[in-house]
Amino acid sequence: MGRIRVLSDQVANQIAAGEVVDRPASVVKELLENALDAGATRIRVEVEAGGRKLIRITDNGHGMNRDDALLAFERHATSKLRTAGDLLSIATLGFRGEALPSIASVARVTLETVAEEEASGTLLDIAGGKIHRVEDAALPRGTTITVADLFFNTPARRKFLRAEATELAHITALVTHYALAHPEKHFELVSASHTVVSAPPVARTAERIYQIFGKETLSQLLPVAAERRLERAGLPEAPPWKKDPDEPVRDPGSLRLSGFYSKPELQKLNRNSIYIFINKRLIRDRLLLHAIVEAYRNVIPPASFPVVLLFLEMPPEEVDVNVHPAKTEVRFRQQSLVHDFVRDSLRNALVLARPAAGFLAALDSAPLASPSLMPPAASPLPGPPAGAPRSLESAAVYPSDAAIFALTPKLPPAVPGRLAFDGSLEPDPSAGSATSILSTAAFDGCSATSGTTNGSGHEALDTAEVEAQQAAANLNHLQSLRPIGQLRESFILAIGDDGLWIIDQHVAHERILFEKILRDRQVEKVQRQRLLMPMLVELKPWQMVVFARISEELERNGFEVEPFGPQTLAVKAAPVGLEGSELERSLAEIIEQSSTESEATQNKMLTVLRSRIAASIACHSAIKVNTKLDPARMEWLLLELSKTEHPTSCPHGRPIALQYSWKDIQRAFHRI
Ligand SMILES: Nc1ncnc2c1ncn2[C@@H]1O[C@H](COP(=O)(O)OP(=O)(O)OP(=O)(O)O)[C@@H](O)[C@H]1O
Ligand SMILES: [Mg+2]
């Protein structure tokens, strides 16, 4: 007798559930996406015990008739796809026809739904994959799906669930981020009768950011928008003999990008604050992450990450969403084009905006990457269950349990406050004692009650104010500033129409030199100067190995260095401006910093090495603090700084110029 048997539907569904629903947040994700696909404009999510006990999602979408309601729980039953060809241009969030049967195989599910055109609705109970009840019911428009006792019949899965607060944090992050992608829709998240998220419709993403994260976060972000026409469609065209001659020539469409990116002063230790949406679908993607990091190269330090909220729109044919069971990864048909478009759009935005650090904001945002604000628990994409094997990639996205517990937001009924960018909670002293953790009621004392009033009047005003401030605080008029003197011979004070400026003379010069060295290196025109006497530098044996590896690049950057005995180098020439002990220090620094890379990555690291050398030379030859500058020299410095690409921060990410805005000054003197 043969050994092979076809699995029952119930087992097959449970296997699929293993991929699609691994924690309460992934159930929420599937049901939210279904509601959005059904055209809902109002979505309410209720959970109990972090979603383990209960998840209920109510939407006002187009609903289902009785036949469809029954079919929805069949495996591979979907209204969103008919032919294999449709797979090439998916415009909905769902398409696999797997989510509902998977969820129903591991939980007790109740579906209540009314089709738009029908008078009465359908109520359906299904548990562990078995339908227990189907009946007509009088129901309001839309669909409500209740998922109770998740994993009641799969104890192994249940064991992997984390603390309630952790699961709730994941759900919060998820709802928050879908709310960001759809500012025109109404989202609510309620946990055990406490409102966690309440986001009535607003007109623009900026207002939604304001609504959810508050003024502080919005003021640290800058808008970006870009568009690029595609020259060709990503999919190969049919050969001429198969082509219908009457078929119109297809427009390949365009790539569109919009969103928000952080000023260089805001730096994060991990990538948890980077959110990428492709055609309104929240995804994680290495390629785009790389593009974003590239855009910030030499603006923030190499090991830190910005805060980025990126919405990419492209023709559905350009992106394959059918590569991951949970649909959180995608593949682009024209990968490098998309990558470069994102990198260049962001970089151009940074160069054009030239954001200046506000004095007070800079006090709060540490110059070096800050680990807080982005607790890992708030990664909006449901993570692998505890104990499950993790790939390197997911390990980076989902940090350790210890970190999750340390940073888990206390929800609810914690103190009223605002959500941090990742969905964690920040106490908000201005909020009253309402139980609503995040609602319009908590906005700067604005007293609209959540749910009943749409406070968008206030919000629109305040976002406009934040935006005006952002526009004012840029470095576009550096050359017209008038230096009035130095503070302790280290910081230049300058005045402009828009306020008082303090410029760090060392880092300003460092930025000027850094960009010059990189430019000169590019055209192989680095200026070197011969030393009168060769300078001898002692190295340890492993440092000699590192030196051998990078010596060629050092040479191209103006160093002339030769081995002089087994552990000694003789420096015969050096880049102009680098002298004496600074020369020695710079060389030691470059070798030290280059010691951690392996040979294998060397090629890829060439650009990194180049900017590292440039940064080191710049740092060690720039004007020091405690150096007196005459007015002409100060003016020269401001003029040269104004010509740089990124006058905002030094290559290590420290701010160069701080602004005390006219408004802040008036405010501090109680004049406004
Ligand atoms: N909230 C809803 N309102 C209206 N119709 C719904 C809703 N939820 C599900 N449906 C219907 O049920 C079908 C099955 O849903 P299910 O989530 O299982 O599959 P899908 O969304 O088509 O694909 P995927 O498995 O990729 O999510 C959908 O195609 C849709 O027609
Ligand atoms: Mg679905």
XYZ file of C-alpha atoms and ligand atoms in Angstrom, residues 20 30-40 57-64 68-69 71-74 76-81 92-103 111-114 142-145 281 325 327, ligand 1:
86
model
C -0.115 33.406 7.815
C -5.317 40.121 7.691
C -8.684 41.401 8.893
C -7.682 45.048 8.539
C -6.520 44.395 5.010
C -9.800 42.668 4.196
C -11.735 45.654 5.523
C -9.652 48.053 3.441
C -10.103 45.867 0.368
C -13.854 46.014 0.989
C -13.676 49.786 0.663
C -14.341 50.541 4.326
C -12.942 44.119 13.648
C -15.918 46.101 12.461
C -15.937 47.830 9.099
C -18.425 49.736 6.954
C -17.270 48.168 3.689
C -19.331 46.486 0.983
C -19.954 43.309 2.984
C -20.867 39.846 1.679
C -20.051 34.635 -0.317
C -19.969 34.534 3.464
C -17.380 30.654 0.489
C -15.052 33.081 2.229
C -13.994 30.331 4.624
C -13.161 27.866 1.873
C -8.413 29.385 -2.032
C -11.710 31.219 -2.191
C -11.260 34.853 -3.122
C -13.095 37.608 -4.934
C -9.899 39.432 -5.751
C -8.331 37.245 -8.374
C -5.833 44.644 -3.587
C -4.056 43.881 -0.337
C -5.311 40.280 -0.259
C -5.392 37.810 -3.115
C -4.462 34.376 -1.775
C -7.879 33.401 -0.434
C -6.200 31.912 2.599
C -6.529 34.289 5.490
C -10.067 33.553 6.678
C -9.862 29.721 6.412
C -6.471 29.827 8.149
C -7.770 31.966 11.000
C -18.821 36.577 10.970
C -21.622 39.123 10.739
C -22.028 40.735 7.374
C -24.506 42.519 5.119
C -20.597 46.305 6.675
C -18.834 43.383 8.286
C -17.854 42.392 11.797
C -15.490 39.504 12.359
C 0.857 47.899 1.620
C 2.886 34.030 2.626
C 2.696 39.382 1.983
N -14.428 42.571 5.747
C -14.827 42.054 4.581
N -15.775 42.680 3.825
C -16.179 42.163 2.646
N -15.694 41.012 2.128
C -14.768 40.335 2.819
C -14.273 40.817 4.078
N -13.373 39.933 4.527
C -13.277 38.962 3.606
N -14.107 39.191 2.573
C -14.284 38.332 1.389
O -13.823 37.063 1.719
C -12.833 36.624 0.803
C -11.838 35.767 1.501
O -11.060 36.523 2.419
P -9.574 36.092 2.735
O -8.926 37.126 3.551
O -9.591 34.704 3.231
O -8.911 36.049 1.287
P -8.383 37.241 0.385
O -8.461 38.521 1.109
O -9.105 37.150 -0.901
O -6.876 36.801 0.186
P -5.717 36.717 1.335
O -5.682 35.340 1.830
O -4.512 37.091 0.554
O -6.098 37.686 2.382
C -12.273 37.881 0.189
O -11.773 37.670 -1.104
C -13.483 38.824 0.207
O -14.267 38.634 -0.932
